[in-house]
Amino acid sequence: MAAATDHRPVQKTTPFTDRGARHKKSKKKKVSIPDNWADVPKMGSRVASSRFVALRVPLDDKYTHLTPSRERWTPAIFVQDQASMGYNIRLVIDLTNTSKYYEGETEFAESPIEYAKLRIEGFKSAPRLHDVEQFAAIVDDFVSRVPDGNIAVHCTHGLNRTGFLIVSYLVERCDFTLQEALQAFSDARPPGLIKHMYIEELYRRFAPGETPMLPELPGWAAAKYGARAH
């Protein structure tokens, strides 16, 4: 499909919950690195034949003094690294349920990378059907306009919310089986989608009747999720 002359701006999906959030900044919160952020790789490879690349959330300059140089991962470093690796990222989809880590519209303004915000809560339950539909709509819109660019997706760690939505898209739009999609994501973004209740929900949606194949949790994740893994 033909690309539009101007690829900007992409649809920016901001749920209604954002409206009040902007007026609740009377107190400054202490800046801290997300738990286990450094336990996962900065960025994965392209997921199979898709356009997706998963990564952990970049942290802007206010986090620099807290980050060892080898782990530093700012939006600017992401832009440089993806270019040097030949990923040709043209869209970032940010799934974090906050704007405290970086301001995407500002950080990517001088680059050819578009930015879309889709706030998804990550602790209590798997992404809702509506979340999956919104994600697919953002991706479909981009693909229809930009025939040769790839899509970076991140939540906090780039594993669970990210994996759930990418896997759902691969099954619904790209004719992957659920097992093929889970394996493709795991291969490209180790250790893959590891939150058991997310995997169980994917089986309920896409492979009812099959027994979920649940991965062994890495040490840091076992400590983080514990009983919540289910």
JSON list of C-alpha atoms in Angstrom, two decimals:
[
{"chain": "A", "resi": 1, "resn": "MET", "atom": "CA", "xyz": [0.00, 0.00, 0.00]},
{"chain": "A", "resi": 2, "resn": "ALA", "atom": "CA", "xyz": [1.24, 3.48, -0.80]},
{"chain": "A", "resi": 3, "resn": "ALA", "atom": "CA", "xyz": [2.73, 5.52, 2.00]},
{"chain": "A", "resi": 4, "resn": "ALA", "atom": "CA", "xyz": [1.42, 8.99, 2.77]},
{"chain": "A", "resi": 5, "resn": "THR", "atom": "CA", "xyz": [3.70, 11.94, 2.05]},
{"chain": "A", "resi": 6, "resn": "ASP", "atom": "CA", "xyz": [3.84, 12.90, 5.71]},
{"chain": "A", "resi": 7, "resn": "HIS", "atom": "CA", "xyz": [4.08, 9.99, 8.15]},
{"chain": "A", "resi": 8, "resn": "ARG", "atom": "CA", "xyz": [3.36, 12.18, 11.21]},
{"chain": "A", "resi": 9, "resn": "PRO", "atom": "CA", "xyz": [1.49, 12.17, 13.41]},
{"chain": "A", "resi": 10, "resn": "VAL", "atom": "CA", "xyz": [0.36, 8.67, 14.28]},
{"chain": "A", "resi": 11, "resn": "GLN", "atom": "CA", "xyz": [-2.85, 8.10, 16.19]},
{"chain": "A", "resi": 12, "resn": "LYS", "atom": "CA", "xyz": [-2.06, 8.78, 19.85]},
{"chain": "A", "resi": 13, "resn": "THR", "atom": "CA", "xyz": [-4.27, 6.69, 22.06]},
{"chain": "A", "resi": 14, "resn": "THR", "atom": "CA", "xyz": [-4.74, 8.28, 25.46]},
{"chain": "A", "resi": 15, "resn": "PRO", "atom": "CA", "xyz": [-7.53, 6.84, 27.61]},
{"chain": "A", "resi": 16, "resn": "PHE", "atom": "CA", "xyz": [-9.90, 9.09, 29.51]},
{"chain": "A", "resi": 17, "resn": "THR", "atom": "CA", "xyz": [-8.06, 8.35, 32.75]},
{"chain": "A", "resi": 18, "resn": "ASP", "atom": "CA", "xyz": [-5.30, 10.70, 31.54]},
{"chain": "A", "resi": 19, "resn": "ARG", "atom": "CA", "xyz": [-7.55, 13.74, 31.78]},
{"chain": "A", "resi": 20, "resn": "GLY", "atom": "CA", "xyz": [-7.41, 14.09, 35.52]},
{"chain": "A", "resi": 21, "resn": "ALA", "atom": "CA", "xyz": [-3.86, 12.82, 35.89]},
{"chain": "A", "resi": 22, "resn": "ARG", "atom": "CA", "xyz": [-2.34, 15.97, 34.42]},
{"chain": "A", "resi": 23, "resn": "HIS", "atom": "CA", "xyz": [-3.79, 18.05, 37.23]},
{"chain": "A", "resi": 24, "resn": "LYS", "atom": "CA", "xyz": [-2.33, 15.94, 40.06]},
{"chain": "A", "resi": 25, "resn": "LYS", "atom": "CA", "xyz": [1.28, 17.10, 39.96]},
{"chain": "A", "resi": 26, "resn": "SER", "atom": "CA", "xyz": [1.35, 19.22, 43.09]},
{"chain": "A", "resi": 27, "resn": "LYS", "atom": "CA", "xyz": [3.97, 17.00, 44.77]},
{"chain": "A", "resi": 28, "resn": "LYS", "atom": "CA", "xyz": [7.15, 15.73, 43.18]},
{"chain": "A", "resi": 29, "resn": "LYS", "atom": "CA", "xyz": [7.66, 12.01, 43.59]},
{"chain": "A", "resi": 30, "resn": "LYS", "atom": "CA", "xyz": [11.05, 10.48, 44.22]},
{"chain": "A", "resi": 31, "resn": "VAL", "atom": "CA", "xyz": [12.70, 9.26, 41.03]},
{"chain": "A", "resi": 32, "resn": "SER", "atom": "CA", "xyz": [13.64, 5.58, 41.08]},
{"chain": "A", "resi": 33, "resn": "ILE", "atom": "CA", "xyz": [14.59, 2.89, 38.56]},
{"chain": "A", "resi": 34, "resn": "PRO", "atom": "CA", "xyz": [11.79, 0.34, 37.98]},
{"chain": "A", "resi": 35, "resn": "ASP", "atom": "CA", "xyz": [12.26, -2.92, 39.89]},
{"chain": "A", "resi": 36, "resn": "ASN", "atom": "CA", "xyz": [14.23, -5.53, 37.90]},
{"chain": "A", "resi": 37, "resn": "TRP", "atom": "CA", "xyz": [14.62, -3.14, 34.97]},
{"chain": "A", "resi": 38, "resn": "ALA", "atom": "CA", "xyz": [18.30, -4.04, 34.59]},
{"chain": "A", "resi": 39, "resn": "ASP", "atom": "CA", "xyz": [17.57, -7.78, 34.78]},
{"chain": "A", "resi": 40, "resn": "VAL", "atom": "CA", "xyz": [16.23, -7.88, 31.21]},
{"chain": "A", "resi": 41, "resn": "PRO", "atom": "CA", "xyz": [18.03, -7.00, 27.95]},
{"chain": "A", "resi": 42, "resn": "LYS", "atom": "CA", "xyz": [17.59, -3.47, 26.64]},
{"chain": "A", "resi": 43, "resn": "MET", "atom": "CA", "xyz": [16.11, -4.55, 23.31]},
{"chain": "A", "resi": 44, "resn": "GLY", "atom": "CA", "xyz": [15.28, -7.74, 21.47]},
{"chain": "A", "resi": 45, "resn": "SER", "atom": "CA", "xyz": [15.44, -8.64, 17.79]},
{"chain": "A", "resi": 46, "resn": "ARG", "atom": "CA", "xyz": [12.62, -8.56, 15.27]},
{"chain": "A", "resi": 47, "resn": "VAL", "atom": "CA", "xyz": [9.86, -11.02, 16.14]},
{"chain": "A", "resi": 48, "resn": "ALA", "atom": "CA", "xyz": [9.90, -13.65, 13.36]},
{"chain": "A", "resi": 49, "resn": "SER", "atom": "CA", "xyz": [8.63, -12.18, 10.07]},
{"chain": "A", "resi": 50, "resn": "SER", "atom": "CA", "xyz": [6.66, -9.42, 11.78]},
{"chain": "A", "resi": 51, "resn": "ARG", "atom": "CA", "xyz": [7.58, -5.76, 12.16]},
{"chain": "A", "resi": 52, "resn": "PHE", "atom": "CA", "xyz": [7.74, -5.90, 15.97]},
{"chain": "A", "resi": 53, "resn": "VAL", "atom": "CA", "xyz": [10.77, -5.28, 18.17]},
{"chain": "A", "resi": 54, "resn": "ALA", "atom": "CA", "xyz": [10.31, -5.44, 21.95]},
{"chain": "A", "resi": 55, "resn": "LEU", "atom": "CA", "xyz": [12.37, -3.44, 24.44]},
{"chain": "A", "resi": 56, "resn": "ARG", "atom": "CA", "xyz": [12.40, -2.32, 28.04]},
{"chain": "A", "resi": 57, "resn": "VAL", "atom": "CA", "xyz": [11.19, 1.19, 28.77]},
{"chain": "A", "resi": 58, "resn": "PRO", "atom": "CA", "xyz": [13.76, 3.91, 28.05]},
{"chain": "A", "resi": 59, "resn": "LEU", "atom": "CA", "xyz": [14.39, 6.27, 30.98]},
{"chain": "A", "resi": 60, "resn": "ASP", "atom": "CA", "xyz": [14.99, 9.95, 30.34]},
{"chain": "A", "resi": 61, "resn": "ASP", "atom": "CA", "xyz": [17.85, 12.07, 31.65]},
{"chain": "A", "resi": 62, "resn": "LYS", "atom": "CA", "xyz": [16.44, 12.52, 35.15]},
{"chain": "A", "resi": 63, "resn": "TYR", "atom": "CA", "xyz": [17.32, 8.86, 35.79]},
{"chain": "A", "resi": 64, "resn": "THR", "atom": "CA", "xyz": [20.90, 9.09, 34.52]},
{"chain": "A", "resi": 65, "resn": "HIS", "atom": "CA", "xyz": [22.50, 9.57, 37.94]},
{"chain": "A", "resi": 66, "resn": "LEU", "atom": "CA", "xyz": [20.83, 6.35, 39.11]},
{"chain": "A", "resi": 67, "resn": "THR", "atom": "CA", "xyz": [21.87, 4.20, 36.16]},
{"chain": "A", "resi": 68, "resn": "PRO", "atom": "CA", "xyz": [25.27, 2.50, 35.70]},
{"chain": "A", "resi": 69, "resn": "SER", "atom": "CA", "xyz": [26.74, 3.53, 32.36]},
{"chain": "A", "resi": 70, "resn": "ARG", "atom": "CA", "xyz": [26.52, -0.01, 30.94]},
{"chain": "A", "resi": 71, "resn": "GLU", "atom": "CA", "xyz": [22.77, -0.10, 31.69]},
{"chain": "A", "resi": 72, "resn": "ARG", "atom": "CA", "xyz": [21.95, 3.42, 30.52]},
{"chain": "A", "resi": 73, "resn": "TRP", "atom": "CA", "xyz": [18.96, 3.31, 28.18]},
{"chain": "A", "resi": 74, "resn": "THR", "atom": "CA", "xyz": [17.54, 6.69, 27.27]},
{"chain": "A", "resi": 75, "resn": "PRO", "atom": "CA", "xyz": [15.23, 7.45, 24.35]},
{"chain": "A", "resi": 76, "resn": "ALA", "atom": "CA", "xyz": [18.22, 8.97, 22.54]},
{"chain": "A", "resi": 77, "resn": "ILE", "atom": "CA", "xyz": [20.33, 5.84, 23.08]},
{"chain": "A", "resi": 78, "resn": "PHE", "atom": "CA", "xyz": [17.44, 3.70, 21.84]},
{"chain": "A", "resi": 79, "resn": "VAL", "atom": "CA", "xyz": [17.20, 5.78, 18.66]},
{"chain": "A", "resi": 80, "resn": "GLN", "atom": "CA", "xyz": [20.94, 5.43, 18.03]},
{"chain": "A", "resi": 81, "resn": "ASP", "atom": "CA", "xyz": [21.09, 1.71, 18.84]},
{"chain": "A", "resi": 82, "resn": "GLN", "atom": "CA", "xyz": [18.13, 0.67, 16.73]},
{"chain": "A", "resi": 83, "resn": "ALA", "atom": "CA", "xyz": [19.57, 2.58, 13.77]},
{"chain": "A", "resi": 84, "resn": "SER", "atom": "CA", "xyz": [23.01, 0.99, 14.17]},
{"chain": "A", "resi": 85, "resn": "MET", "atom": "CA", "xyz": [21.36, -2.46, 14.30]},
{"chain": "A", "resi": 86, "resn": "GLY", "atom": "CA", "xyz": [19.42, -1.74, 11.11]},
{"chain": "A", "resi": 87, "resn": "TYR", "atom": "CA", "xyz": [16.00, -2.05, 12.74]},
{"chain": "A", "resi": 88, "resn": "ASN", "atom": "CA", "xyz": [14.50, 0.99, 10.98]},
{"chain": "A", "resi": 89, "resn": "ILE", "atom": "CA", "xyz": [12.06, 1.70, 13.81]},
{"chain": "A", "resi": 90, "resn": "ARG", "atom": "CA", "xyz": [9.42, 4.18, 12.67]},
{"chain": "A", "resi": 91, "resn": "LEU", "atom": "CA", "xyz": [6.87, 3.81, 15.47]},
{"chain": "A", "resi": 92, "resn": "VAL", "atom": "CA", "xyz": [7.15, 3.36, 19.24]},
{"chain": "A", "resi": 93, "resn": "ILE", "atom": "CA", "xyz": [4.09, 2.06, 21.11]},
{"chain": "A", "resi": 94, "resn": "ASP", "atom": "CA", "xyz": [4.41, 2.82, 24.83]},
{"chain": "A", "resi": 95, "resn": "LEU", "atom": "CA", "xyz": [2.21, 0.58, 27.01]},
{"chain": "A", "resi": 96, "resn": "THR", "atom": "CA", "xyz": [3.31, 1.84, 30.42]},
{"chain": "A", "resi": 97, "resn": "ASN", "atom": "CA", "xyz": [0.52, 3.12, 32.64]},
{"chain": "A", "resi": 98, "resn": "THR", "atom": "CA", "xyz": [2.44, 6.32, 33.41]},
{"chain": "A", "resi": 99, "resn": "SER", "atom": "CA", "xyz": [4.30, 9.17, 31.75]},
{"chain": "A", "resi": 100, "resn": "LYS", "atom": "CA", "xyz": [7.01, 9.45, 34.41]},
{"chain": "A", "resi": 101, "resn": "TYR", "atom": "CA", "xyz": [9.70, 7.54, 32.52]},
{"chain": "A", "resi": 102, "resn": "TYR", "atom": "CA", "xyz": [9.92, 9.80, 29.47]},
{"chain": "A", "resi": 103, "resn": "GLU", "atom": "CA", "xyz": [7.80, 12.09, 27.30]},
{"chain": "A", "resi": 104, "resn": "GLY", "atom": "CA", "xyz": [7.65, 10.36, 23.93]},
{"chain": "A", "resi": 105, "resn": "GLU", "atom": "CA", "xyz": [6.21, 13.19, 21.90]},
{"chain": "A", "resi": 106, "resn": "THR", "atom": "CA", "xyz": [9.14, 15.36, 23.00]},
{"chain": "A", "resi": 107, "resn": "GLU", "atom": "CA", "xyz": [11.91, 12.75, 22.93]},
{"chain": "A", "resi": 108, "resn": "PHE", "atom": "CA", "xyz": [11.17, 11.56, 19.39]},
{"chain": "A", "resi": 109, "resn": "ALA", "atom": "CA", "xyz": [10.19, 14.93, 17.90]},
{"chain": "A", "resi": 110, "resn": "GLU", "atom": "CA", "xyz": [13.50, 15.36, 16.06]},
{"chain": "A", "resi": 111, "resn": "SER", "atom": "CA", "xyz": [13.56, 11.81, 14.70]},
{"chain": "A", "resi": 112, "resn": "PRO", "atom": "CA", "xyz": [11.47, 10.07, 12.02]},
{"chain": "A", "resi": 113, "resn": "ILE", "atom": "CA", "xyz": [9.96, 7.89, 14.75]},
{"chain": "A", "resi": 114, "resn": "GLU", "atom": "CA", "xyz": [6.27, 8.26, 15.55]},
{"chain": "A", "resi": 115, "resn": "TYR", "atom": "CA", "xyz": [5.00, 7.73, 19.09]},
{"chain": "A", "resi": 116, "resn": "ALA", "atom": "CA", "xyz": [1.74, 6.27, 20.37]},
{"chain": "A", "resi": 117, "resn": "LYS", "atom": "CA", "xyz": [0.72, 5.99, 24.01]},
{"chain": "A", "resi": 118, "resn": "LEU", "atom": "CA", "xyz": [-1.60, 3.16, 25.07]},
{"chain": "A", "resi": 119, "resn": "ARG", "atom": "CA", "xyz": [-1.85, 3.03, 28.86]},
{"chain": "A", "resi": 120, "resn": "ILE", "atom": "CA", "xyz": [-2.33, -0.53, 30.12]},
{"chain": "A", "resi": 121, "resn": "GLU", "atom": "CA", "xyz": [-2.41, -1.59, 33.76]},
{"chain": "A", "resi": 122, "resn": "GLY", "atom": "CA", "xyz": [0.02, -4.44, 34.25]},
{"chain": "A", "resi": 123, "resn": "PHE", "atom": "CA", "xyz": [-0.46, -6.05, 37.65]},
{"chain": "A", "resi": 124, "resn": "LYS", "atom": "CA", "xyz": [-4.05, -7.08, 38.33]},
{"chain": "A", "resi": 125, "resn": "SER", "atom": "CA", "xyz": [-5.01, -8.81, 35.11]},
{"chain": "A", "resi": 126, "resn": "ALA", "atom": "CA", "xyz": [-4.07, -9.47, 31.51]},
{"chain": "A", "resi": 127, "resn": "PRO", "atom": "CA", "xyz": [-4.79, -6.77, 28.90]},
{"chain": "A", "resi": 128, "resn": "ARG", "atom": "CA", "xyz": [-8.49, -6.50, 28.12]},
{"chain": "A", "resi": 129, "resn": "LEU", "atom": "CA", "xyz": [-10.03, -7.24, 24.74]},
{"chain": "A", "resi": 130, "resn": "HIS", "atom": "CA", "xyz": [-10.44, -3.49, 24.27]},
{"chain": "A", "resi": 131, "resn": "ASP", "atom": "CA", "xyz": [-6.70, -3.01, 24.85]},
{"chain": "A", "resi": 132, "resn": "VAL", "atom": "CA", "xyz": [-5.92, -5.65, 22.23]},
{"chain": "A", "resi": 133, "resn": "GLU", "atom": "CA", "xyz": [-8.27, -3.96, 19.76]},
{"chain": "A", "resi": 134, "resn": "GLN", "atom": "CA", "xyz": [-6.73, -0.53, 20.36]},
{"chain": "A", "resi": 135, "resn": "PHE", "atom": "CA", "xyz": [-3.23, -1.93, 19.89]},
{"chain": "A", "resi": 136, "resn": "ALA", "atom": "CA", "xyz": [-4.24, -3.64, 16.65]},
{"chain": "A", "resi": 137, "resn": "ALA", "atom": "CA", "xyz": [-5.84, -0.43, 15.39]},
{"chain": "A", "resi": 138, "resn": "ILE", "atom": "CA", "xyz": [-2.64, 1.55, 16.00]},
{"chain": "A", "resi": 139, "resn": "VAL", "atom": "CA", "xyz": [-0.55, -1.11, 14.24]},
{"chain": "A", "resi": 140, "resn": "ASP", "atom": "CA", "xyz": [-2.97, -1.46, 11.32]},
{"chain": "A", "resi": 141, "resn": "ASP", "atom": "CA", "xyz": [-3.04, 2.30, 10.79]},
{"chain": "A", "resi": 142, "resn": "PHE", "atom": "CA", "xyz": [0.76, 2.49, 10.78]},
{"chain": "A", "resi": 143, "resn": "VAL", "atom": "CA", "xyz": [1.19, -0.49, 8.45]},
{"chain": "A", "resi": 144, "resn": "SER", "atom": "CA", "xyz": [-1.29, 1.03, 5.99]},
{"chain": "A", "resi": 145, "resn": "ARG", "atom": "CA", "xyz": [0.73, 4.26, 5.80]},
{"chain": "A", "resi": 146, "resn": "VAL", "atom": "CA", "xyz": [4.34, 3.16, 6.24]},
{"chain": "A", "resi": 147, "resn": "PRO", "atom": "CA", "xyz": [5.26, 0.11, 4.16]},
{"chain": "A", "resi": 148, "resn": "ASP", "atom": "CA", "xyz": [8.88, -0.30, 5.22]},
{"chain": "A", "resi": 149, "resn": "GLY", "atom": "CA", "xyz": [9.22, 0.70, 8.89]},
{"chain": "A", "resi": 150, "resn": "ASN", "atom": "CA", "xyz": [9.29, -1.46, 12.01]},
{"chain": "A", "resi": 151, "resn": "ILE", "atom": "CA", "xyz": [7.46, -1.04, 15.31]},
{"chain": "A", "resi": 152, "resn": "ALA", "atom": "CA", "xyz": [9.07, -0.91, 18.76]},
{"chain": "A", "resi": 153, "resn": "VAL", "atom": "CA", "xyz": [6.79, -1.93, 21.62]},
{"chain": "A", "resi": 154, "resn": "HIS", "atom": "CA", "xyz": [7.49, -1.62, 25.33]},
{"chain": "A", "resi": 155, "resn": "CYS", "atom": "CA", "xyz": [5.86, -1.80, 28.72]},
{"chain": "A", "resi": 156, "resn": "THR", "atom": "CA", "xyz": [8.18, -1.55, 31.72]},
{"chain": "A", "resi": 157, "resn": "HIS", "atom": "CA", "xyz": [10.28, -4.66, 31.02]},
{"chain": "A", "resi": 158, "resn": "GLY", "atom": "CA", "xyz": [9.11, -5.38, 27.47]},
{"chain": "A", "resi": 159, "resn": "LEU", "atom": "CA", "xyz": [8.01, -8.89, 28.37]},
{"chain": "A", "resi": 160, "resn": "ASN", "atom": "CA", "xyz": [4.45, -9.38, 29.60]},
{"chain": "A", "resi": 161, "resn": "ARG", "atom": "CA", "xyz": [2.09, -6.65, 28.43]},
{"chain": "A", "resi": 162, "resn": "THR", "atom": "CA", "xyz": [4.30, -6.26, 25.37]},
{"chain": "A", "resi": 163, "resn": "GLY", "atom": "CA", "xyz": [4.37, -9.99, 24.72]},
{"chain": "A", "resi": 164, "resn": "PHE", "atom": "CA", "xyz": [0.64, -10.39, 25.27]},
{"chain": "A", "resi": 165, "resn": "LEU", "atom": "CA", "xyz": [-0.25, -7.75, 22.69]},
{"chain": "A", "resi": 166, "resn": "ILE", "atom": "CA", "xyz": [2.34, -8.80, 20.11]},
{"chain": "A", "resi": 167, "resn": "VAL", "atom": "CA", "xyz": [1.34, -12.47, 20.44]},
{"chain": "A", "resi": 168, "resn": "SER", "atom": "CA", "xyz": [-2.34, -11.55, 20.13]},
{"chain": "A", "resi": 169, "resn": "TYR", "atom": "CA", "xyz": [-1.61, -9.56, 16.96]},
{"chain": "A", "resi": 170, "resn": "LEU", "atom": "CA", "xyz": [0.42, -12.39, 15.43]},
{"chain": "A", "resi": 171, "resn": "VAL", "atom": "CA", "xyz": [-2.42, -14.85, 16.04]},
{"chain": "A", "resi": 172, "resn": "GLU", "atom": "CA", "xyz": [-5.24, -12.55, 14.92]},
{"chain": "A", "resi": 173, "resn": "ARG", "atom": "CA", "xyz": [-3.57, -10.83, 11.96]},
{"chain": "A", "resi": 174, "resn": "CYS", "atom": "CA", "xyz": [-0.61, -12.94, 10.85]},
{"chain": "A", "resi": 175, "resn": "ASP", "atom": "CA", "xyz": [-1.95, -16.52, 10.95]},
{"chain": "A", "resi": 176, "resn": "PHE", "atom": "CA", "xyz": [0.39, -17.72, 13.69]},
{"chain": "A", "resi": 177, "resn": "THR", "atom": "CA", "xyz": [-0.79, -20.46, 16.02]},
{"chain": "A", "resi": 178, "resn": "LEU", "atom": "CA", "xyz": [-0.62, -19.47, 19.67]},
{"chain": "A", "resi": 179, "resn": "GLN", "atom": "CA", "xyz": [2.39, -21.72, 20.28]},
{"chain": "A", "resi": 180, "resn": "GLU", "atom": "CA", "xyz": [4.17, -20.33, 17.22]},
{"chain": "A", "resi": 181, "resn": "ALA", "atom": "CA", "xyz": [3.54, -16.76, 18.36]},
{"chain": "A", "resi": 182, "resn": "LEU", "atom": "CA", "xyz": [4.70, -17.42, 21.93]},
{"chain": "A", "resi": 183, "resn": "GLN", "atom": "CA", "xyz": [7.85, -19.14, 20.68]},
{"chain": "A", "resi": 184, "resn": "ALA", "atom": "CA", "xyz": [8.61, -16.39, 18.17]},
{"chain": "A", "resi": 185, "resn": "PHE", "atom": "CA", "xyz": [8.31, -13.75, 20.88]},
{"chain": "A", "resi": 186, "resn": "SER", "atom": "CA", "xyz": [10.46, -15.76, 23.29]},
{"chain": "A", "resi": 187, "resn": "ASP", "atom": "CA", "xyz": [13.16, -16.26, 20.65]},
{"chain": "A", "resi": 188, "resn": "ALA", "atom": "CA", "xyz": [13.28, -12.54, 19.83]},
{"chain": "A", "resi": 189, "resn": "ARG", "atom": "CA", "xyz": [12.87, -11.21, 23.37]},
{"chain": "A", "resi": 190, "resn": "PRO", "atom": "CA", "xyz": [14.29, -13.62, 25.96]},
{"chain": "A", "resi": 191, "resn": "PRO", "atom": "CA", "xyz": [13.05, -14.80, 28.38]},
{"chain": "A", "resi": 192, "resn": "GLY", "atom": "CA", "xyz": [9.75, -14.14, 26.59]},
{"chain": "A", "resi": 193, "resn": "LEU", "atom": "CA", "xyz": [6.27, -13.74, 28.00]},
{"chain": "A", "resi": 194, "resn": "ILE", "atom": "CA", "xyz": [6.65, -15.23, 31.49]},
{"chain": "A", "resi": 195, "resn": "LYS", "atom": "CA", "xyz": [3.64, -14.12, 33.52]},
{"chain": "A", "resi": 196, "resn": "HIS", "atom": "CA", "xyz": [1.60, -17.29, 33.91]},
{"chain": "A", "resi": 197, "resn": "MET", "atom": "CA", "xyz": [-1.81, -15.67, 34.22]},
{"chain": "A", "resi": 198, "resn": "TYR", "atom": "CA", "xyz": [-1.19, -13.82, 30.94]},
{"chain": "A", "resi": 199, "resn": "ILE", "atom": "CA", "xyz": [-0.30, -17.05, 29.15]},
{"chain": "A", "resi": 200, "resn": "GLU", "atom": "CA", "xyz": [-3.34, -18.80, 30.60]},
{"chain": "A", "resi": 201, "resn": "GLU", "atom": "CA", "xyz": [-5.54, -15.97, 29.34]},
{"chain": "A", "resi": 202, "resn": "LEU", "atom": "CA", "xyz": [-4.04, -16.27, 25.85]},
{"chain": "A", "resi": 203, "resn": "TYR", "atom": "CA", "xyz": [-4.92, -19.97, 25.86]},
{"chain": "A", "resi": 204, "resn": "ARG", "atom": "CA", "xyz": [-8.48, -19.15, 26.94]},
{"chain": "A", "resi": 205, "resn": "ARG", "atom": "CA", "xyz": [-8.82, -16.72, 24.04]},
{"chain": "A", "resi": 206, "resn": "PHE", "atom": "CA", "xyz": [-6.96, -18.49, 21.27]},
{"chain": "A", "resi": 207, "resn": "ALA", "atom": "CA", "xyz": [-6.54, -22.18, 22.19]},
{"chain": "A", "resi": 208, "resn": "PRO", "atom": "CA", "xyz": [-9.41, -23.20, 24.47]},
{"chain": "A", "resi": 209, "resn": "GLY", "atom": "CA", "xyz": [-9.20, -26.82, 25.49]},
{"chain": "A", "resi": 210, "resn": "GLU", "atom": "CA", "xyz": [-5.42, -26.96, 25.16]},
{"chain": "A", "resi": 211, "resn": "THR", "atom": "CA", "xyz": [-3.24, -27.24, 28.25]},
{"chain": "A", "resi": 212, "resn": "PRO", "atom": "CA", "xyz": [-1.17, -24.07, 28.72]},
{"chain": "A", "resi": 213, "resn": "MET", "atom": "CA", "xyz": [2.58, -24.56, 28.48]},
{"chain": "A", "resi": 214, "resn": "LEU", "atom": "CA", "xyz": [3.96, -22.39, 31.27]},
{"chain": "A", "resi": 215, "resn": "PRO", "atom": "CA", "xyz": [7.64, -21.41, 31.33]},
{"chain": "A", "resi": 216, "resn": "GLU", "atom": "CA", "xyz": [9.88, -21.67, 34.34]},
{"chain": "A", "resi": 217, "resn": "LEU", "atom": "CA", "xyz": [10.37, -18.21, 35.81]},
{"chain": "A", "resi": 218, "resn": "PRO", "atom": "CA", "xyz": [13.85, -16.64, 35.96]},
{"chain": "A", "resi": 219, "resn": "GLY", "atom": "CA", "xyz": [15.09, -16.11, 39.50]},
{"chain": "A", "resi": 220, "resn": "TRP", "atom": "CA", "xyz": [14.33, -12.40, 39.55]},
{"chain": "A", "resi": 221, "resn": "ALA", "atom": "CA", "xyz": [10.82, -12.99, 38.19]},
{"chain": "A", "resi": 222, "resn": "ALA", "atom": "CA", "xyz": [10.04, -15.77, 40.68]},
{"chain": "A", "resi": 223, "resn": "ALA", "atom": "CA", "xyz": [10.88, -13.38, 43.46]},
{"chain": "A", "resi": 224, "resn": "LYS", "atom": "CA", "xyz": [8.88, -10.58, 41.84]},
{"chain": "A", "resi": 225, "resn": "TYR", "atom": "CA", "xyz": [5.71, -12.47, 40.99]},
{"chain": "A", "resi": 226, "resn": "GLY", "atom": "CA", "xyz": [5.69, -15.37, 43.45]},
{"chain": "A", "resi": 227, "resn": "ALA", "atom": "CA", "xyz": [2.11, -16.56, 43.84]},
{"chain": "A", "resi": 228, "resn": "ARG", "atom": "CA", "xyz": [1.00, -13.73, 41.55]},
{"chain": "A", "resi": 229, "resn": "ALA", "atom": "CA", "xyz": [2.49, -15.60, 38.59]},
{"chain": "A", "resi": 230, "resn": "HIS", "atom": "CA", "xyz": [-0.83, -17.40, 38.45]}
]
